[in-house]
């Protein structure tokens, strides 16, 4: 029976090549699109003391640039224990690991170096806390000296423990001048449980206030949106129910999820001009 059916099916596919290729081609496009949307690159606002800092988010692919003759240091969270490192190309990349510090401050470093420029591969780092997905790109001379992450979810868990223990919560900011406050921000887009309640700035910093339910789920990363529509991750601090950004921005987006991504947009609206005599 198999000797009769399989040649017949093969003949149908040869007679109609589009039938054989339609599903694989569309699938490849879907994979490429999903990978592209999940990948974030280093941004000028993401550097702290020479190190690229990414807010960690599950399912995100973090892009790293390396160069021959230079070592890029990928630093994990202090206290995090390395389980394994897997790479797609172990022949043309040198990949190793070491540690620094001791006790609770002990930190694991994954060190990468390419043999030549123009290489592309990925590595997956698994630890006792999470998995990191990293896309490695080698250039002729430009490389990240080091990179690390912030962990909003861990900060949320710490906040939840404080709340459950009924500990006093310090104020978000002190010494704010009311006349300098700007509350005219428009919030639009999806309506997840973590949608911000309001956004305001004091002329130097921007504050994004979330509902209390933020402590019960994953924290959405914050992206600044430029005039050209391009988005880049921005560094921020989590304090109580607030994201604190050390700058003023005109447009930003909070994004969470990959397949069914939730997006909430924040736009700064200019103050209306004062009327004469007002």
CSV table of N, CA and C in Angstrom, one decimal, residues 70-240:
chain,number,residue,atom,x,y,z
A,70,UNK,N,39.1,41.0,20.7
A,70,UNK,CA,38.5,41.7,21.8
A,70,UNK,C,37.6,40.7,22.5
A,71,UNK,N,37.6,40.8,23.8
A,71,UNK,CA,36.7,39.9,24.6
A,71,UNK,C,35.5,40.7,25.1
A,72,UNK,N,34.3,40.1,24.9
A,72,UNK,CA,33.1,40.7,25.4
A,72,UNK,C,32.6,40.0,26.6
A,73,UNK,N,32.4,40.7,27.7
A,73,UNK,CA,32.0,40.1,29.0
A,73,UNK,C,30.5,40.2,29.2
A,74,UNK,N,29.8,39.1,29.2
A,74,UNK,CA,28.4,39.0,29.5
A,74,UNK,C,28.2,38.7,31.0
A,75,UNK,N,27.7,39.6,31.7
A,75,UNK,CA,27.7,39.5,33.2
A,75,UNK,C,26.3,39.1,33.6
A,76,UNK,N,26.2,38.0,34.4
A,76,UNK,CA,24.9,37.6,34.9
A,76,UNK,C,24.6,38.2,36.3
A,77,UNK,N,23.4,38.0,36.8
A,77,UNK,CA,23.0,38.6,38.0
A,77,UNK,C,23.8,38.1,39.2
A,78,UNK,N,24.3,38.9,40.1
A,78,UNK,CA,25.0,38.4,41.3
A,78,UNK,C,24.2,37.4,42.0
A,79,UNK,N,24.9,36.3,42.4
A,79,UNK,CA,24.2,35.2,43.1
A,79,UNK,C,23.6,34.2,42.2
A,80,UNK,N,23.6,34.4,40.9
A,80,UNK,CA,23.0,33.5,39.9
A,80,UNK,C,24.0,32.5,39.5
A,81,UNK,N,23.6,31.2,39.5
A,81,UNK,CA,24.6,30.1,39.2
A,81,UNK,C,24.4,29.6,37.8
A,82,UNK,N,25.5,29.5,37.1
A,82,UNK,CA,25.5,29.0,35.7
A,82,UNK,C,25.2,27.5,35.6
A,83,UNK,N,24.3,27.1,34.7
A,83,UNK,CA,24.0,25.7,34.5
A,83,UNK,C,24.7,25.2,33.2
A,84,UNK,N,24.5,25.9,32.1
A,84,UNK,CA,25.1,25.5,30.8
A,84,UNK,C,25.1,26.7,29.9
A,85,UNK,N,26.0,26.6,28.9
A,85,UNK,CA,26.1,27.6,27.8
A,85,UNK,C,26.1,26.8,26.5
A,86,UNK,N,25.2,27.0,25.6
A,86,UNK,CA,25.2,26.3,24.3
A,86,UNK,C,25.3,27.3,23.2
A,87,UNK,N,26.1,27.0,22.2
A,87,UNK,CA,26.3,28.0,21.1
A,87,UNK,C,26.1,27.3,19.7
A,88,UNK,N,25.6,28.0,18.8
A,88,UNK,CA,25.4,27.5,17.4
A,88,UNK,C,26.7,27.3,16.6
A,89,UNK,N,27.7,28.0,17.0
A,89,UNK,CA,29.0,27.9,16.3
A,89,UNK,C,30.1,27.9,17.3
A,90,UNK,N,30.6,26.8,17.6
A,90,UNK,CA,31.7,26.6,18.6
A,90,UNK,C,33.1,26.6,17.8
A,91,UNK,N,33.1,26.5,16.5
A,91,UNK,CA,34.3,26.4,15.8
A,91,UNK,C,35.0,27.7,15.5
A,92,UNK,N,34.1,28.8,15.3
A,92,UNK,CA,34.7,30.1,15.0
A,92,UNK,C,34.5,31.1,16.1
A,93,UNK,N,34.0,30.7,17.3
A,93,UNK,CA,33.9,31.6,18.4
A,93,UNK,C,34.5,30.9,19.6
A,94,UNK,N,35.2,31.7,20.4
A,94,UNK,CA,35.8,31.2,21.7
A,94,UNK,C,34.8,31.7,22.8
A,95,UNK,N,34.2,30.7,23.5
A,95,UNK,CA,33.2,31.0,24.5
A,95,UNK,C,33.7,30.3,25.8
A,96,UNK,N,33.8,31.1,26.9
A,96,UNK,CA,34.2,30.5,28.2
A,96,UNK,C,33.4,31.2,29.3
A,97,UNK,N,33.7,30.8,30.5
A,97,UNK,CA,33.1,31.5,31.7
A,97,UNK,C,34.0,31.5,32.8
A,98,UNK,N,33.8,32.5,33.7
A,98,UNK,CA,34.6,32.6,34.9
A,98,UNK,C,33.7,33.3,35.9
A,99,UNK,N,34.2,33.5,37.1
A,99,UNK,CA,33.4,34.2,38.2
A,99,UNK,C,34.2,35.3,38.8
A,100,UNK,N,33.6,36.2,39.5
A,100,UNK,CA,34.2,37.2,40.3
A,100,UNK,C,33.5,37.4,41.6
A,101,UNK,N,34.1,37.9,42.6
A,101,UNK,CA,33.5,38.1,43.9
A,101,UNK,C,33.3,36.7,44.7
A,102,UNK,N,32.6,36.8,45.8
A,102,UNK,CA,32.4,35.7,46.6
A,102,UNK,C,31.1,35.8,47.4
A,103,UNK,N,30.6,34.7,47.9
A,103,UNK,CA,29.4,34.8,48.7
A,103,UNK,C,28.2,35.2,47.9
A,104,UNK,N,27.3,36.0,48.5
A,104,UNK,CA,26.1,36.5,47.8
A,104,UNK,C,26.4,37.4,46.6
A,105,UNK,N,27.6,38.0,46.7
A,105,UNK,CA,28.0,38.9,45.6
A,105,UNK,C,28.7,38.2,44.4
A,106,UNK,N,28.9,36.9,44.5
A,106,UNK,CA,29.6,36.1,43.5
A,106,UNK,C,28.8,36.3,42.2
A,107,UNK,N,29.6,36.6,41.1
A,107,UNK,CA,29.0,36.9,39.8
A,107,UNK,C,29.6,36.1,38.7
A,108,UNK,N,28.8,35.5,37.8
A,108,UNK,CA,29.3,34.7,36.7
A,108,UNK,C,29.4,35.6,35.5
A,109,UNK,N,30.5,35.4,34.7
A,109,UNK,CA,30.8,36.1,33.5
A,109,UNK,C,31.0,35.1,32.4
A,110,UNK,N,30.2,35.3,31.3
A,110,UNK,CA,30.4,34.5,30.1
A,110,UNK,C,31.2,35.3,29.1
A,111,UNK,N,32.3,34.8,28.7
A,111,UNK,CA,33.2,35.6,27.8
A,111,UNK,C,33.2,35.1,26.4
A,112,UNK,N,33.0,36.0,25.4
A,112,UNK,CA,32.9,35.5,24.0
A,112,UNK,C,33.9,36.3,23.2
A,113,UNK,N,34.5,35.7,22.1
A,113,UNK,CA,35.4,36.3,21.2
A,113,UNK,C,35.3,35.6,19.9
A,114,UNK,N,35.1,36.3,18.8
A,114,UNK,CA,35.1,35.7,17.4
A,114,UNK,C,36.5,35.6,16.9
A,115,UNK,N,36.6,34.6,15.9
A,115,UNK,CA,37.9,34.5,15.2
A,115,UNK,C,38.0,35.5,14.1
A,116,UNK,N,36.9,35.9,13.5
A,116,UNK,CA,36.9,36.8,12.4
A,116,UNK,C,35.6,37.7,12.4
A,117,UNK,N,35.6,38.7,11.5
A,117,UNK,CA,34.5,39.5,11.4
A,117,UNK,C,33.5,38.9,10.4
A,118,UNK,N,32.2,39.4,10.5
A,118,UNK,CA,31.2,38.9,9.6
A,118,UNK,C,30.5,37.6,10.0
A,119,UNK,N,30.7,37.2,11.3
A,119,UNK,CA,30.1,36.0,11.8
A,119,UNK,C,28.8,36.3,12.5
A,120,UNK,N,27.9,35.3,12.5
A,120,UNK,CA,26.6,35.4,13.1
A,120,UNK,C,26.3,34.0,13.8
A,121,UNK,N,26.0,34.1,15.0
A,121,UNK,CA,25.5,32.8,15.7
A,121,UNK,C,24.7,33.2,16.9
A,122,UNK,N,24.3,32.3,17.7
A,122,UNK,CA,23.5,32.6,18.9
A,122,UNK,C,24.0,31.7,20.1
A,123,UNK,N,23.8,32.2,21.3
A,123,UNK,CA,24.1,31.3,22.4
A,123,UNK,C,22.9,31.4,23.4
A,124,UNK,N,22.7,30.3,24.1
A,124,UNK,CA,21.7,30.2,25.1
A,124,UNK,C,22.4,29.9,26.4
A,125,UNK,N,22.2,30.8,27.4
A,125,UNK,CA,22.7,30.6,28.7
A,125,UNK,C,21.6,30.3,29.7
A,126,UNK,N,21.8,29.1,30.3
A,126,UNK,CA,20.8,28.7,31.3
A,126,UNK,C,21.4,28.8,32.7
A,127,UNK,N,20.6,29.2,33.7
A,127,UNK,CA,21.1,29.4,35.0
A,127,UNK,C,20.0,28.8,36.0
A,128,UNK,N,20.3,28.9,37.3
A,128,UNK,CA,19.3,28.4,38.2
A,128,UNK,C,18.1,29.3,38.4
A,129,UNK,N,18.1,30.4,37.6
A,129,UNK,CA,17.0,31.4,37.7
A,129,UNK,C,16.3,31.7,36.4
A,130,UNK,N,17.0,31.6,35.3
A,130,UNK,CA,16.3,31.9,34.0
A,130,UNK,C,17.2,31.4,32.9
A,131,UNK,N,16.7,31.7,31.6
A,131,UNK,CA,17.4,31.4,30.4
A,131,UNK,C,17.6,32.7,29.6
A,132,UNK,N,18.8,32.9,29.1
A,132,UNK,CA,19.1,34.1,28.3
A,132,UNK,C,19.3,33.6,26.9
A,133,UNK,N,18.7,34.4,25.9
A,133,UNK,CA,18.9,34.1,24.5
A,133,UNK,C,19.6,35.3,23.9
A,134,UNK,N,20.8,35.0,23.3
A,134,UNK,CA,21.7,36.1,22.9
A,134,UNK,C,22.0,35.8,21.4
A,135,UNK,N,22.0,36.9,20.6
A,135,UNK,CA,22.4,36.8,19.2
A,135,UNK,C,23.8,37.5,19.1
A,136,UNK,N,24.8,36.8,18.6
A,136,UNK,CA,26.1,37.3,18.5
A,136,UNK,C,26.4,37.7,17.1
A,137,UNK,N,26.9,38.9,16.9
A,137,UNK,CA,27.3,39.4,15.6
A,137,UNK,C,28.8,39.9,15.7
A,138,UNK,N,29.6,39.5,14.8
A,138,UNK,CA,31.0,40.0,14.9
A,138,UNK,C,31.3,41.0,13.8
A,139,UNK,N,32.0,42.1,14.2
A,139,UNK,CA,32.3,43.2,13.3
A,139,UNK,C,33.8,43.2,13.2
A,140,UNK,N,34.4,44.1,12.4
A,140,UNK,CA,35.8,44.2,12.2
A,140,UNK,C,36.5,44.8,13.4
A,141,UNK,N,35.9,45.8,14.1
A,141,UNK,CA,36.6,46.5,15.2
A,141,UNK,C,35.7,46.9,16.3
A,142,UNK,N,34.4,46.9,16.1
A,142,UNK,CA,33.5,47.5,17.2
A,142,UNK,C,32.9,46.3,18.0
A,143,UNK,N,33.1,46.4,19.3
A,143,UNK,CA,32.6,45.4,20.2
A,143,UNK,C,32.1,46.0,21.5
A,144,UNK,N,31.1,45.3,22.1
A,144,UNK,CA,30.7,45.7,23.5
A,144,UNK,C,31.8,45.2,24.4
A,145,UNK,N,32.3,46.0,25.3
A,145,UNK,CA,33.2,45.6,26.3
A,145,UNK,C,32.6,44.7,27.3
A,146,UNK,N,31.3,45.1,27.7
A,146,UNK,CA,30.6,44.3,28.7
A,146,UNK,C,29.1,44.6,28.6
A,147,UNK,N,28.3,43.7,29.1
A,147,UNK,CA,26.8,43.9,29.1
A,147,UNK,C,26.2,43.2,30.3
A,148,UNK,N,25.1,43.7,30.8
A,148,UNK,CA,24.5,43.1,31.9
A,148,UNK,C,23.0,43.4,31.8
A,149,UNK,N,22.2,43.0,32.8
A,149,UNK,CA,20.8,43.2,32.8
A,149,UNK,C,20.3,43.8,34.1
A,150,UNK,N,19.2,44.5,34.1
A,150,UNK,CA,18.4,44.8,35.3
A,150,UNK,C,17.3,43.8,35.3
A,151,UNK,N,16.6,43.6,36.5
A,151,UNK,CA,15.6,42.5,36.6
A,151,UNK,C,14.4,43.1,37.3
A,152,UNK,N,13.5,43.8,36.4
A,152,UNK,CA,12.3,44.4,37.0
A,152,UNK,C,11.4,43.4,37.7
A,153,UNK,N,11.4,42.1,37.2
A,153,UNK,CA,10.5,41.1,37.9
A,153,UNK,C,11.0,40.8,39.3
A,154,UNK,N,12.3,40.8,39.5
A,154,UNK,CA,12.8,40.6,40.9
A,154,UNK,C,12.5,41.7,41.8
A,155,UNK,N,12.5,42.9,41.2
A,155,UNK,CA,12.2,44.1,42.0
A,155,UNK,C,10.7,44.1,42.4
A,156,UNK,N,9.9,43.6,41.5
A,156,UNK,CA,8.4,43.5,41.8
A,156,UNK,C,8.2,42.5,42.9
A,157,UNK,N,8.9,41.4,42.8
A,157,UNK,CA,8.7,40.4,43.9
A,157,UNK,C,9.2,40.9,45.3
A,158,UNK,N,10.3,41.7,45.2
A,158,UNK,CA,10.7,42.3,46.5
A,158,UNK,C,9.7,43.3,47.0
A,159,UNK,N,9.1,44.1,46.1
A,159,UNK,CA,8.0,45.0,46.5
A,159,UNK,C,6.8,44.3,47.0
A,160,UNK,N,6.5,43.1,46.4
A,160,UNK,CA,5.3,42.4,46.9
A,160,UNK,C,5.6,41.9,48.3
A,161,UNK,N,6.8,41.4,48.6
A,161,UNK,CA,7.1,40.9,49.9
A,161,UNK,C,7.0,42.1,51.0
A,162,UNK,N,7.5,43.2,50.6
A,162,UNK,CA,7.4,44.4,51.4
A,162,UNK,C,5.9,44.7,51.7
A,163,UNK,N,5.1,44.7,50.7
A,163,UNK,CA,3.7,45.0,50.9
A,163,UNK,C,3.0,44.0,51.8
A,164,UNK,N,3.3,42.7,51.5
A,164,UNK,CA,2.7,41.7,52.4
A,164,UNK,C,3.1,41.8,53.8
A,165,UNK,N,4.3,42.2,54.0
A,165,UNK,CA,4.8,42.4,55.4
A,165,UNK,C,4.4,43.7,56.0
A,166,UNK,N,3.6,44.5,55.2
A,166,UNK,CA,3.1,45.8,55.7
A,166,UNK,C,4.2,46.7,56.1
A,167,UNK,N,5.3,46.7,55.4
A,167,UNK,CA,6.4,47.6,55.7
A,167,UNK,C,6.2,49.0,55.1
A,168,UNK,N,6.7,50.0,55.7
A,168,UNK,CA,6.5,51.3,55.2
A,168,UNK,C,7.2,51.5,53.9
A,169,UNK,N,6.6,52.2,53.0
A,169,UNK,CA,7.1,52.4,51.7
A,169,UNK,C,7.6,53.9,51.6
A,170,UNK,N,8.8,54.1,51.1
A,170,UNK,CA,9.3,55.4,51.0
A,170,UNK,C,8.6,56.2,49.9
A,171,UNK,N,8.5,57.5,50.0
A,171,UNK,CA,7.9,58.2,48.9
A,171,UNK,C,8.7,58.1,47.6
A,172,UNK,N,8.0,58.2,46.5
A,172,UNK,CA,8.7,58.1,45.2
A,172,UNK,C,9.7,59.2,45.0
A,173,UNK,N,9.4,60.4,45.3
A,173,UNK,CA,10.3,61.5,45.2
A,173,UNK,C,10.0,62.6,46.2
A,174,UNK,N,11.0,63.3,46.6
A,174,UNK,CA,10.8,64.4,47.5
A,174,UNK,C,11.4,65.7,46.9
A,175,UNK,N,10.8,66.8,47.4
A,175,UNK,CA,11.3,68.1,47.0
A,175,UNK,C,10.9,68.5,45.6
A,176,UNK,N,9.8,67.9,45.1
A,176,UNK,CA,9.3,68.2,43.7
A,176,UNK,C,8.6,69.6,43.8
A,177,UNK,N,8.9,70.4,42.8
A,177,UNK,CA,8.3,71.7,42.8
A,177,UNK,C,7.0,71.6,41.9
A,178,UNK,N,5.9,71.9,42.5
A,178,UNK,CA,4.6,71.8,41.9
A,178,UNK,C,4.5,72.6,40.6
A,179,UNK,N,5.1,73.8,40.6
A,179,UNK,CA,5.0,74.6,39.4
A,179,UNK,C,5.8,74.0,38.2
A,180,UNK,N,6.7,73.1,38.5
A,180,UNK,CA,7.4,72.5,37.4
A,180,UNK,C,6.8,71.2,36.9
A,181,UNK,N,5.8,70.7,37.6
A,181,UNK,CA,5.2,69.4,37.2
A,181,UNK,C,4.4,69.5,35.9
A,182,UNK,N,4.5,68.5,35.1
A,182,UNK,CA,3.8,68.4,33.8
A,182,UNK,C,3.1,67.1,33.8
A,183,UNK,N,1.7,67.2,33.8
A,183,UNK,CA,0.9,66.0,33.9
A,183,UNK,C,0.2,65.7,32.6
A,184,UNK,N,0.4,66.5,31.6
A,184,UNK,CA,-0.3,66.4,30.3
A,184,UNK,C,0.3,65.3,29.4
A,185,UNK,N,0.0,64.0,29.7
A,185,UNK,CA,0.5,62.9,28.9
A,185,UNK,C,-0.7,62.1,28.5
A,186,UNK,N,-0.7,61.7,27.2
A,186,UNK,CA,-1.8,60.9,26.7
A,186,UNK,C,-1.4,59.4,26.7
A,187,UNK,N,-2.2,58.6,27.2
A,187,UNK,CA,-2.0,57.1,27.3
A,187,UNK,C,-3.0,56.4,26.4
A,188,UNK,N,-2.5,55.6,25.4
A,188,UNK,CA,-3.4,55.0,24.5
A,188,UNK,C,-2.9,53.6,24.2
A,189,UNK,N,-3.7,52.9,23.4
A,189,UNK,CA,-3.3,51.5,23.0
A,189,UNK,C,-4.1,50.5,23.8
A,190,UNK,N,-3.5,49.3,24.0
A,190,UNK,CA,-4.2,48.2,24.7
A,190,UNK,C,-4.5,48.6,26.2
A,191,UNK,N,-5.3,47.7,26.7
A,191,UNK,CA,-5.8,47.9,28.1
A,191,UNK,C,-5.5,46.7,29.0
A,192,UNK,N,-4.2,46.4,29.2
A,192,UNK,CA,-3.9,45.2,30.1
A,192,UNK,C,-4.0,45.7,31.5
A,193,UNK,N,-4.0,44.7,32.4
A,193,UNK,CA,-4.1,45.0,33.8
A,193,UNK,C,-3.1,46.0,34.4
A,194,UNK,N,-1.9,46.0,33.7
A,194,UNK,CA,-0.8,46.8,34.2
A,194,UNK,C,-0.8,48.2,33.5
A,195,UNK,N,-1.8,48.6,32.7
A,195,UNK,CA,-1.9,49.8,32.0
A,195,UNK,C,-1.6,51.0,33.0
A,196,UNK,N,-0.7,51.9,32.7
A,196,UNK,CA,-0.4,53.0,33.7
A,196,UNK,C,-1.6,53.8,34.0
A,197,UNK,N,-1.6,54.3,35.3
A,197,UNK,CA,-2.7,55.2,35.7
A,197,UNK,C,-2.5,56.6,35.3
A,198,UNK,N,-1.2,57.0,35.3
A,198,UNK,CA,-0.9,58.4,34.9
A,198,UNK,C,0.6,58.5,34.6
A,199,UNK,N,1.0,59.5,33.9
A,199,UNK,CA,2.4,59.8,33.7
A,199,UNK,C,2.7,61.3,33.9
A,200,UNK,N,3.8,61.6,34.5
A,200,UNK,CA,4.1,63.0,34.7
A,200,UNK,C,5.6,63.2,34.8
A,201,UNK,N,6.1,64.5,34.7
A,201,UNK,CA,7.5,64.7,34.8
A,201,UNK,C,7.7,66.0,35.7
A,202,UNK,N,8.9,66.2,36.2
A,202,UNK,CA,9.2,67.3,37.0
A,202,UNK,C,10.2,68.3,36.2
A,203,UNK,N,10.3,68.1,34.9
A,203,UNK,CA,11.3,68.9,34.1
A,203,UNK,C,12.6,68.2,33.9
A,204,UNK,N,12.9,67.2,34.7
A,204,UNK,CA,14.1,66.4,34.6
A,204,UNK,C,13.9,64.9,34.5
A,205,UNK,N,13.0,64.4,35.3
A,205,UNK,CA,12.7,63.0,35.3
A,205,UNK,C,11.2,62.8,34.9
A,206,UNK,N,10.9,61.6,34.4
A,206,UNK,CA,9.6,61.2,34.0
A,206,UNK,C,9.2,60.0,35.0
A,207,UNK,N,7.9,60.1,35.4
A,207,UNK,CA,7.4,59.1,36.4
A,207,UNK,C,6.2,58.4,35.7
A,208,UNK,N,6.2,57.1,35.6
A,208,UNK,CA,5.1,56.3,35.1
A,208,UNK,C,4.5,55.6,36.3
A,209,UNK,N,3.2,55.9,36.6
A,209,UNK,CA,2.6,55.3,37.7
A,209,UNK,C,1.7,54.1,37.3
A,210,UNK,N,1.9,53.0,37.9
A,210,UNK,CA,1.1,51.8,37.6
A,210,UNK,C,0.1,51.4,38.7
A,211,UNK,N,-0.9,50.6,38.3
A,211,UNK,CA,-1.8,50.1,39.4
A,211,UNK,C,-1.1,49.1,40.3
A,212,UNK,N,-1.7,48.8,41.4
A,212,UNK,CA,-1.1,47.9,42.4
A,212,UNK,C,-0.9,46.5,41.8
A,213,UNK,N,-1.7,46.2,40.8
A,213,UNK,CA,-1.7,44.8,40.2
A,213,UNK,C,-0.4,44.6,39.5
A,214,UNK,N,0.4,45.6,39.3
A,214,UNK,CA,1.7,45.4,38.6
A,214,UNK,C,2.6,44.4,39.4
A,215,UNK,N,2.4,44.4,40.7
A,215,UNK,CA,3.2,43.5,41.5
A,215,UNK,C,2.8,42.0,41.3
A,216,UNK,N,1.7,41.7,40.7
A,216,UNK,CA,1.2,40.4,40.5
A,216,UNK,C,1.6,39.7,39.2
A,217,UNK,N,2.3,40.4,38.3
A,217,UNK,CA,2.6,39.9,37.0
A,217,UNK,C,3.9,40.3,36.5
A,218,UNK,N,4.2,40.1,35.2
A,218,UNK,CA,5.5,40.5,34.6
A,218,UNK,C,5.5,41.9,34.3
A,219,UNK,N,6.6,42.6,34.5
A,219,UNK,CA,6.7,44.0,34.2
A,219,UNK,C,7.0,44.3,32.8
A,220,UNK,N,6.3,45.2,32.1
A,220,UNK,CA,6.5,45.5,30.7
A,220,UNK,C,7.8,46.4,30.5
A,221,UNK,N,8.7,46.0,29.6
A,221,UNK,CA,9.8,46.9,29.3
A,221,UNK,C,9.3,48.2,28.7
A,222,UNK,N,10.1,49.3,28.9
A,222,UNK,CA,9.8,50.6,28.3
A,222,UNK,C,10.7,50.9,27.2
A,223,UNK,N,10.1,51.3,26.0
A,223,UNK,CA,10.8,51.7,24.8
A,223,UNK,C,10.6,53.1,24.5
A,224,UNK,N,11.6,53.9,24.2
A,224,UNK,CA,11.4,55.3,23.7
A,224,UNK,C,11.2,55.2,22.2
A,225,UNK,N,10.3,56.0,21.7
A,225,UNK,CA,10.0,56.0,20.2
A,225,UNK,C,10.4,57.3,19.7
A,226,UNK,N,11.4,57.2,18.7
A,226,UNK,CA,11.9,58.5,18.1
A,226,UNK,C,11.0,59.0,17.0
A,227,UNK,N,11.4,60.2,16.5
A,227,UNK,CA,10.6,60.8,15.4
A,227,UNK,C,10.5,59.9,14.2
A,228,UNK,N,11.5,59.1,14.0
A,228,UNK,CA,11.5,58.2,12.8
A,228,UNK,C,10.7,56.9,13.0
A,229,UNK,N,10.1,56.8,14.2
A,229,UNK,CA,9.3,55.6,14.5
A,229,UNK,C,10.1,54.4,15.1
A,230,UNK,N,11.4,54.6,15.2
A,230,UNK,CA,12.2,53.5,15.7
A,230,UNK,C,12.1,53.5,17.3
A,231,UNK,N,12.1,52.3,17.8
A,231,UNK,CA,12.0,52.2,19.3
A,231,UNK,C,13.3,51.6,19.9
A,232,UNK,N,13.7,52.1,21.0
A,232,UNK,CA,14.9,51.6,21.7
A,232,UNK,C,14.6,51.5,23.2
A,233,UNK,N,15.2,50.5,23.8
A,233,UNK,CA,15.0,50.3,25.3
A,233,UNK,C,15.6,51.5,26.0
A,234,UNK,N,15.0,51.9,27.1
A,234,UNK,CA,15.6,53.0,27.9
A,234,UNK,C,15.7,52.4,29.4
A,235,UNK,N,16.8,52.9,30.0
A,235,UNK,CA,17.0,52.5,31.4
A,235,UNK,C,16.0,53.2,32.3
A,236,UNK,N,15.5,52.5,33.3
A,236,UNK,CA,14.6,53.1,34.3
A,236,UNK,C,14.7,52.4,35.6
A,237,UNK,N,14.3,53.0,36.7
A,237,UNK,CA,14.3,52.4,38.0
A,237,UNK,C,12.9,52.1,38.4
A,238,UNK,N,12.7,51.0,39.1
A,238,UNK,CA,11.4,50.7,39.7
A,238,UNK,C,11.4,51.1,41.1
A,239,UNK,N,10.4,51.9,41.5
A,239,UNK,CA,10.3,52.3,42.9
A,239,UNK,C,8.8,52.3,43.3
A,240,UNK,N,8.4,51.5,44.2
A,240,UNK,CA,7.0,51.4,44.6
A,240,UNK,C,6.3,50.9,43.3
